[in-house]
Coordinates of C-alpha atoms in Angstrom, one line a residue:
Chain A
D1 CA -8.3 72.5 30.6
Q2 CA -10.7 75.3 31.2
Q3 CA -13.2 73.6 33.6
V4 CA -14.6 77.0 34.7
K5 CA -15.3 79.6 32.1
Q6 CA -16.3 83.3 32.3
N7 CA -17.0 84.2 28.8
S8 CA -17.4 87.9 29.3
P9 CA -14.1 89.6 30.0
S10 CA -15.8 92.9 30.9
L11 CA -19.1 94.3 31.9
S12 CA -20.2 97.9 32.4
V13 CA -23.4 99.0 34.2
Q14 CA -24.9 102.2 35.6
E15 CA -24.9 102.8 39.3
G16 CA -28.1 101.6 40.8
R17 CA -28.8 99.1 38.1
I18 CA -28.4 95.3 38.3
S19 CA -25.0 93.6 37.5
I20 CA -25.2 90.0 36.3
L21 CA -22.0 88.1 36.0
N22 CA -22.1 84.6 34.5
C23 CA -20.0 81.5 34.8
D24 CA -20.1 78.1 33.2
Y25 CA -18.4 74.9 34.3
T26 CA -17.9 71.5 32.7
N27 CA -17.0 69.2 35.6
S28 CA -20.1 67.6 37.0
M29 CA -18.1 66.6 40.1
F30 CA -17.9 70.2 41.3
D31 CA -20.1 70.6 44.3
Y32 CA -19.1 74.0 45.8
F33 CA -19.0 77.3 44.0
L34 CA -17.6 80.6 45.0
W35 CA -17.3 84.2 43.8
Y36 CA -14.3 86.3 44.6
K37 CA -13.7 89.9 44.0
K38 CA -10.3 91.3 43.3
Y39 CA -8.9 94.8 43.4
P40 CA -5.6 95.7 41.7
A41 CA -2.5 94.7 43.8
E42 CA -4.6 92.7 46.2
G43 CA -5.5 89.1 46.6
P44 CA -9.0 87.8 45.8
T45 CA -11.5 88.5 48.5
F46 CA -14.3 86.0 49.2
L47 CA -17.7 87.3 48.3
I48 CA -20.3 84.6 48.4
S49 CA -20.7 80.9 47.9
I50 CA -23.2 78.2 47.1
S51 CA -23.2 74.4 47.5
S52 CA -24.7 72.1 45.0
I53 CA -27.6 71.2 47.2
K54 CA -29.0 74.7 46.8
D55 CA -30.0 76.8 43.8
K56 CA -29.8 80.3 45.4
N57 CA -27.9 82.0 48.1
E58 CA -28.4 85.6 49.0
D59 CA -26.2 88.0 51.1
G60 CA -27.3 91.6 51.1
R61 CA -26.9 93.0 47.6
F62 CA -25.3 89.8 46.3
T63 CA -27.2 86.8 45.1
V64 CA -25.7 83.7 43.5
F65 CA -27.9 81.4 41.4
L66 CA -26.9 77.8 40.5
N67 CA -28.4 75.8 37.6
K68 CA -26.9 72.4 37.9
S69 CA -28.5 71.0 34.8
A70 CA -27.1 73.7 32.7
K71 CA -23.8 73.8 34.7
H72 CA -24.2 77.5 35.0
L73 CA -24.0 80.0 37.9
S74 CA -24.5 83.7 38.0
L75 CA -23.9 86.5 40.5
H76 CA -26.4 89.3 40.7
I77 CA -25.5 92.6 42.4
V78 CA -28.4 94.9 43.1
P79 CA -28.1 97.8 43.3
S80 CA -24.7 98.2 41.8
Q81 CA -22.4 100.7 43.4
P82 CA -19.2 102.4 42.0
G83 CA -17.2 100.6 44.8
D84 CA -18.3 97.3 43.2
S85 CA -15.9 98.0 40.3
A86 CA -13.4 95.2 40.4
V87 CA -12.5 91.9 38.7
Y88 CA -14.9 89.1 39.7
F89 CA -13.7 85.5 39.7
C90 CA -16.0 82.4 39.7
A91 CA -14.5 79.3 41.3
A92 CA -15.5 75.7 41.7
S93 CA -14.3 72.8 43.8
S94 CA -15.0 69.2 44.5
D95 CA -14.1 67.0 47.5
N96 CA -13.0 70.1 49.4
N97 CA -9.9 70.9 47.5
D98 CA -8.3 71.8 44.1
M99 CA -10.4 74.9 43.4
R100 CA -10.6 75.9 39.8
F101 CA -11.1 79.5 38.7
G102 CA -12.5 81.3 35.7
A103 CA -10.5 83.9 33.9
G104 CA -12.5 86.7 35.6
T105 CA -14.9 89.5 34.5
R106 CA -14.0 93.1 35.0
L107 CA -17.0 95.0 36.3
T108 CA -17.2 98.7 35.9
V109 CA -20.0 100.6 37.6
K110 CA -20.4 104.1 36.3
P111 CA -21.7 106.8 38.6
Chain B
D1 CA -5.1 92.0 61.3
T2 CA -5.5 88.2 61.4
G3 CA -5.8 87.6 57.7
V4 CA -3.4 85.7 55.4
S5 CA -0.1 87.4 55.0
Q6 CA 2.6 86.9 52.3
D7 CA 6.2 88.1 52.2
P8 CA 7.6 89.7 50.1
R9 CA 5.0 91.5 48.2
H10 CA 7.3 92.0 45.3
K11 CA 10.4 90.2 44.1
I12 CA 12.5 91.0 41.1
T13 CA 15.2 88.5 40.3
K14 CA 17.5 87.5 37.4
R15 CA 17.0 84.3 35.5
G16 CA 18.7 81.4 37.1
Q17 CA 18.4 82.7 40.6
N18 CA 16.5 80.9 43.4
V19 CA 13.6 82.7 45.2
T20 CA 11.6 81.8 48.3
F21 CA 8.3 83.2 49.3
R22 CA 6.6 82.9 52.7
C23 CA 2.9 82.6 53.6
D24 CA 1.4 82.9 57.1
P25 CA -2.2 81.6 57.1
I26 CA -5.1 82.6 59.4
S27 CA -4.0 81.1 62.7
E28 CA -6.6 78.4 63.2
H29 CA -6.7 77.3 59.6
N30 CA -5.4 73.8 58.9
R31 CA -5.3 74.0 55.2
L32 CA -2.9 76.1 53.1
Y33 CA -2.9 76.5 49.3
W34 CA -0.6 78.0 46.8
Y35 CA -1.8 79.4 43.5
R36 CA -0.2 81.2 40.6
Q37 CA -1.9 83.9 38.6
T38 CA -0.8 85.4 35.3
L39 CA -2.2 88.4 33.6
G40 CA -5.7 87.9 32.3
Q41 CA -6.2 84.6 34.0
G42 CA -7.7 83.3 37.2
P43 CA -5.5 81.8 39.9
E44 CA -4.2 78.3 39.0
F45 CA -3.8 75.7 41.7
L46 CA -0.3 74.6 42.5
T47 CA -0.4 72.6 45.7
Y48 CA -2.0 72.4 49.1
F49 CA -1.2 71.2 52.7
Q50 CA -3.4 69.8 55.4
N51 CA -1.5 70.7 58.5
E52 CA 2.1 69.8 57.6
A53 CA 1.2 67.1 55.0
Q54 CA 1.4 68.1 51.3
L55 CA -1.7 66.3 49.9
E56 CA -1.8 67.4 46.3
K57 CA 0.4 68.9 43.7
S58 CA -0.6 70.2 40.3
R59 CA 1.3 69.2 37.2
L60 CA 2.1 72.9 37.0
L61 CA 4.4 72.4 39.9
S62 CA 7.6 71.4 38.0
D63 CA 10.6 69.9 39.9
R64 CA 12.1 73.4 40.2
F65 CA 9.3 74.2 42.6
S66 CA 9.1 73.0 46.2
A67 CA 6.8 73.9 49.0
E68 CA 7.0 73.1 52.7
R69 CA 4.9 73.6 55.7
P70 CA 7.2 72.2 58.4
K71 CA 5.2 72.8 61.5
G72 CA 1.7 73.1 60.1
S73 CA 1.7 76.8 60.4
F74 CA 3.5 79.0 57.9
S75 CA 4.6 77.7 54.5
T76 CA 7.4 78.5 52.0
L77 CA 7.4 78.2 48.2
E78 CA 10.8 78.0 46.6
I79 CA 11.5 78.3 42.9
Q80 CA 15.0 77.2 41.9
R81 CA 16.7 78.3 38.7
T82 CA 14.0 80.8 37.9
E83 CA 12.9 81.3 34.3
Q84 CA 11.1 84.2 32.7
G85 CA 8.0 82.1 32.4
D86 CA 7.9 82.0 36.2
S87 CA 6.9 85.7 36.3
A88 CA 3.5 85.8 37.9
M89 CA 1.6 86.6 41.0
Y90 CA 1.9 83.8 43.6
L91 CA -1.1 83.6 45.9
C92 CA -1.5 81.8 49.2
A93 CA -4.9 80.9 50.7
S94 CA -5.9 79.1 53.8
S95 CA -9.1 77.5 55.0
L96 CA -10.5 75.6 58.0
A97 CA -11.5 72.3 56.6
L98 CA -14.1 71.2 59.1
L99 CA -17.2 71.5 57.1
A100 CA -18.2 69.7 53.9
W101 CA -17.5 72.9 51.9
D102 CA -14.7 75.2 53.1
T103 CA -14.0 78.6 51.9
Q104 CA -10.4 79.7 51.1
Y105 CA -9.2 83.1 52.1
F106 CA -6.4 84.7 50.1
G107 CA -3.4 86.7 51.0
P108 CA -2.3 89.8 49.0
G109 CA 0.1 87.7 46.9
T110 CA 3.8 88.0 45.9
R111 CA 4.5 89.4 42.5
L112 CA 7.5 87.8 41.0
T113 CA 9.4 89.3 38.0
V114 CA 12.2 87.3 36.4
L115 CA 14.4 89.4 34.2

Protein backbone atom coordinates (compact mmCIF):
# COMPACT_ATOMS: atom_id res chain seq x y z
CA ASP A 1 0.00 0.00 0.00
CA GLN A 2 1.49 3.27 -1.19
CA GLN A 3 0.76 5.58 1.72
CA VAL A 4 3.32 8.11 0.55
CA LYS A 5 3.46 9.07 -3.11
CA GLN A 6 5.85 11.11 -5.15
CA ASN A 7 4.20 11.33 -8.52
CA SER A 8 7.06 12.96 -10.39
CA PRO A 9 9.91 10.50 -10.95
CA SER A 10 12.16 13.26 -12.24
CA LEU A 11 12.57 17.02 -12.29
CA SER A 12 15.03 19.19 -14.17
CA VAL A 13 15.69 22.84 -13.31
CA GLN A 14 18.23 25.48 -14.21
CA GLU A 15 20.87 26.52 -11.71
CA GLY A 16 19.71 29.48 -9.65
CA ARG A 17 16.01 28.76 -10.15
CA ILE A 18 13.59 27.23 -7.67
CA SER A 19 13.13 23.46 -7.40
CA ILE A 20 9.77 22.29 -6.07
CA LEU A 21 9.37 18.62 -5.15
CA ASN A 22 5.95 17.35 -4.21
CA CYS A 23 4.67 14.55 -2.02
CA ASP A 24 1.19 13.29 -1.16
CA TYR A 25 0.14 10.96 1.63
CA THR A 26 -3.00 9.07 2.47
CA ASN A 27 -2.67 8.17 6.15
CA SER A 28 -4.10 10.92 8.34
CA MET A 29 -2.26 9.43 11.34
CA PHE A 30 1.10 10.57 10.00
CA ASP A 31 2.38 13.38 12.19
CA TYR A 32 6.02 13.78 11.21
CA PHE A 33 7.35 14.31 7.71
CA LEU A 34 10.89 14.25 6.45
CA TRP A 35 12.85 14.78 3.27
CA TYR A 36 15.96 12.76 2.54
CA LYS A 37 18.49 13.23 -0.22
CA LYS A 38 20.28 10.29 -1.76
CA TYR A 39 23.38 10.13 -3.92
CA PRO A 40 24.27 6.95 -5.82
CA ALA A 41 25.92 4.24 -3.70
CA GLU A 42 25.13 6.11 -0.46
CA GLY A 43 22.38 5.83 2.11
CA PRO A 44 19.71 8.54 2.36
CA THR A 45 20.87 11.73 4.08
CA PHE A 46 18.42 13.63 6.28
CA LEU A 47 17.65 17.04 4.85
CA ILE A 48 14.74 18.67 6.65
CA SER A 49 11.62 17.73 8.60
CA ILE A 50 8.30 19.14 9.74
CA SER A 51 5.86 18.08 12.40
CA SER A 52 2.11 18.17 11.93
CA ILE A 53 1.73 21.14 14.27
CA LYS A 54 3.52 23.38 11.79
CA ASP A 55 2.88 24.29 8.19
CA LYS A 56 6.33 25.54 7.25
CA ASN A 57 9.90 24.85 8.22
CA GLU A 58 12.90 26.58 6.73
CA ASP A 59 16.58 25.71 6.82
CA GLY A 60 18.80 27.80 4.61
CA ARG A 61 17.94 27.19 0.97
CA PHE A 62 15.47 24.44 1.89
CA THR A 63 11.86 25.01 2.95
CA VAL A 64 9.24 22.35 3.56
CA PHE A 65 5.55 23.21 3.41
CA LEU A 66 2.82 21.02 4.88
CA ASN A 67 -0.85 21.22 3.90
CA LYS A 68 -2.62 18.81 6.24
CA SER A 69 -6.07 19.28 4.76
CA ALA A 70 -4.76 18.31 1.33
CA LYS A 71 -2.38 15.69 2.76
CA HIS A 72 0.37 17.27 0.72
CA LEU A 73 3.87 18.47 1.40
CA SER A 74 6.47 20.08 -0.77
CA LEU A 75 10.16 20.84 -0.64
CA HIS A 76 11.41 24.10 -2.10
CA ILE A 77 15.07 24.60 -2.91
CA VAL A 78 16.06 28.18 -3.65
CA PRO A 79 18.38 28.85 -5.37
CA SER A 80 19.05 25.43 -6.86
CA GLN A 81 22.68 24.39 -7.28
CA PRO A 82 24.25 21.62 -9.40
CA GLY A 83 25.30 19.87 -6.16
CA ASP A 84 21.62 19.49 -5.30
CA SER A 85 21.29 16.94 -8.10
CA ALA A 86 20.23 13.71 -6.35
CA VAL A 87 17.19 11.57 -5.62
CA TYR A 88 14.90 13.12 -3.03
CA PHE A 89 12.68 10.93 -0.86
CA CYS A 90 9.69 12.11 1.08
CA ALA A 91 8.96 10.13 4.27
CA ALA A 92 6.21 10.13 6.87
CA SER A 93 5.78 8.50 10.25
CA SER A 94 3.31 8.20 13.09
CA ASP A 95 3.81 7.30 16.76
CA ASN A 96 7.53 7.71 16.32
CA ASN A 97 8.18 4.59 14.25
CA ASP A 98 7.50 2.70 10.99
CA MET A 99 8.48 5.43 8.58
CA ARG A 100 7.01 5.17 5.07
CA PHE A 101 8.84 6.48 2.04
CA GLY A 102 7.79 7.68 -1.37
CA ALA A 103 9.44 6.26 -4.48
CA GLY A 104 11.66 9.31 -4.89
CA THR A 105 12.12 12.15 -7.36
CA ARG A 106 15.36 12.50 -9.27
CA LEU A 107 16.35 16.17 -9.36
CA THR A 108 18.79 17.39 -11.98
CA VAL A 109 20.08 20.94 -11.68
CA LYS A 110 21.66 22.11 -14.90
CA PRO A 111 24.52 24.63 -14.83
CA ASP B 1 33.27 9.54 11.75
CA THR B 2 30.46 8.73 14.19
CA GLY B 3 27.70 8.04 11.69
CA VAL B 4 25.88 4.78 11.08
CA SER B 5 28.13 2.12 9.55
CA GLN B 6 27.22 -1.08 7.74
CA ASP B 7 29.26 -4.09 6.79
CA PRO B 8 29.76 -5.41 4.19
CA ARG B 9 28.97 -2.75 1.62
CA HIS B 10 28.44 -5.37 -1.07
CA LYS B 11 27.59 -9.05 -0.93
CA ILE B 12 27.22 -11.47 -3.82
CA THR B 13 25.90 -14.90 -2.96
CA LYS B 14 24.38 -17.91 -4.62
CA ARG B 15 20.75 -18.80 -4.19
CA GLY B 16 20.18 -20.93 -1.13
CA GLN B 17 23.12 -19.57 0.86
CA ASN B 18 22.78 -17.72 4.15
CA VAL B 19 24.03 -14.15 4.54
CA THR B 20 24.49 -11.88 7.56
CA PHE B 21 24.81 -8.12 7.60
CA ARG B 22 25.97 -5.92 10.44
CA CYS B 23 24.93 -2.40 11.42
CA ASP B 24 26.64 -0.16 13.96
CA PRO B 25 24.38 2.76 14.90
CA ILE B 26 25.35 6.20 16.15
CA SER B 27 26.63 5.45 19.63
CA GLU B 28 24.05 7.23 21.78
CA HIS B 29 21.05 6.20 19.65
CA ASN B 30 18.63 3.80 21.29
CA ARG B 31 16.57 2.92 18.22
CA LEU B 32 17.80 0.93 15.24
CA TYR B 33 15.86 0.26 12.05
CA TRP B 34 16.31 -2.04 9.05
CA TYR B 35 14.93 -1.17 5.61
CA ARG B 36 15.11 -2.75 2.19
CA GLN B 37 15.28 -0.73 -1.01
CA THR B 38 14.84 -2.02 -4.53
CA LEU B 39 15.49 -0.17 -7.76
CA GLY B 40 13.11 2.70 -8.38
CA GLN B 41 11.49 2.46 -4.96
CA GLY B 42 11.92 4.15 -1.64
CA PRO B 43 13.17 2.28 1.41
CA GLU B 44 10.66 -0.22 2.85
CA PHE B 45 10.52 -0.76 6.60
CA LEU B 46 11.51 -4.23 7.80
CA THR B 47 11.92 -4.04 11.56
CA TYR B 48 13.14 -1.89 14.42
CA PHE B 49 14.65 -2.21 17.88
CA GLN B 50 14.46 -0.03 20.92
CA ASN B 51 17.61 -0.92 22.81
CA GLU B 52 17.73 -4.73 22.58
CA ALA B 53 13.99 -5.25 22.18
CA GLN B 54 12.59 -5.88 18.71
CA LEU B 55 9.36 -3.89 18.80
CA GLU B 56 7.92 -4.18 15.32
CA LYS B 57 8.32 -6.37 12.28
CA SER B 58 6.89 -5.75 8.82
CA ARG B 59 5.05 -8.48 6.96
CA LEU B 60 7.90 -8.13 4.44
CA LEU B 61 10.10 -9.85 7.01
CA SER B 62 9.48 -13.50 6.11
CA ASP B 63 10.56 -16.33 8.39
CA ARG B 64 13.82 -16.56 6.44
CA PHE B 65 14.80 -13.18 7.86
CA SER B 66 15.96 -12.66 11.43
CA ALA B 67 17.36 -9.61 13.12
CA GLU B 68 19.06 -9.26 16.48
CA ARG B 69 20.44 -6.51 18.62
CA PRO B 70 21.80 -8.52 21.55
CA LYS B 71 23.37 -5.78 23.66
CA GLY B 72 21.40 -2.83 22.44
CA SER B 73 24.30 -1.61 20.34
CA PHE B 74 25.10 -3.17 16.94
CA SER B 75 22.55 -5.25 15.07
CA THR B 76 22.70 -8.13 12.61
CA LEU B 77 20.26 -9.05 9.87
CA GLU B 78 20.43 -12.64 8.65
CA ILE B 79 18.75 -13.99 5.55
CA GLN B 80 18.58 -17.77 5.32
CA ARG B 81 18.19 -19.73 2.08
CA THR B 82 18.51 -16.60 -0.04
CA GLU B 83 16.33 -16.19 -3.12
CA GLN B 84 16.89 -14.01 -6.17
CA GLY B 85 14.05 -11.78 -4.98
CA ASP B 86 16.12 -10.90 -1.92
CA SER B 87 18.50 -8.90 -4.11
CA ALA B 88 18.23 -5.33 -2.86
CA MET B 89 19.97 -2.63 -0.87
CA TYR B 90 19.60 -3.24 2.87
CA LEU B 91 19.69 -0.03 4.85
CA CYS B 92 20.14 0.49 8.54
CA ALA B 93 19.13 3.66 10.38
CA SER B 94 19.32 4.80 13.98
CA SER B 95 17.63 7.47 16.04
CA LEU B 96 17.52 8.91 19.52
CA ALA B 97 13.90 8.52 20.49
CA LEU B 98 13.65 11.07 23.26
CA LEU B 99 11.54 13.65 21.50
CA ALA B 100 8.03 13.32 20.18
CA TRP B 101 9.39 13.19 16.66
CA ASP B 102 12.76 11.62 16.11
CA THR B 103 14.87 11.70 12.98
CA GLN B 104 16.40 8.56 11.57
CA TYR B 105 19.93 8.67 10.24
CA PHE B 106 20.93 6.12 7.64
CA GLY B 107 24.05 4.12 6.97
CA PRO B 108 25.49 3.59 3.49
CA GLY B 109 23.67 0.30 3.01
CA THR B 110 24.65 -3.23 2.04
CA ARG B 111 23.90 -4.17 -1.54
CA LEU B 112 22.97 -7.84 -1.81
CA THR B 113 23.05 -9.67 -5.13
CA VAL B 114 21.68 -13.22 -5.19
CA LEU B 115 22.75 -15.19 -8.27
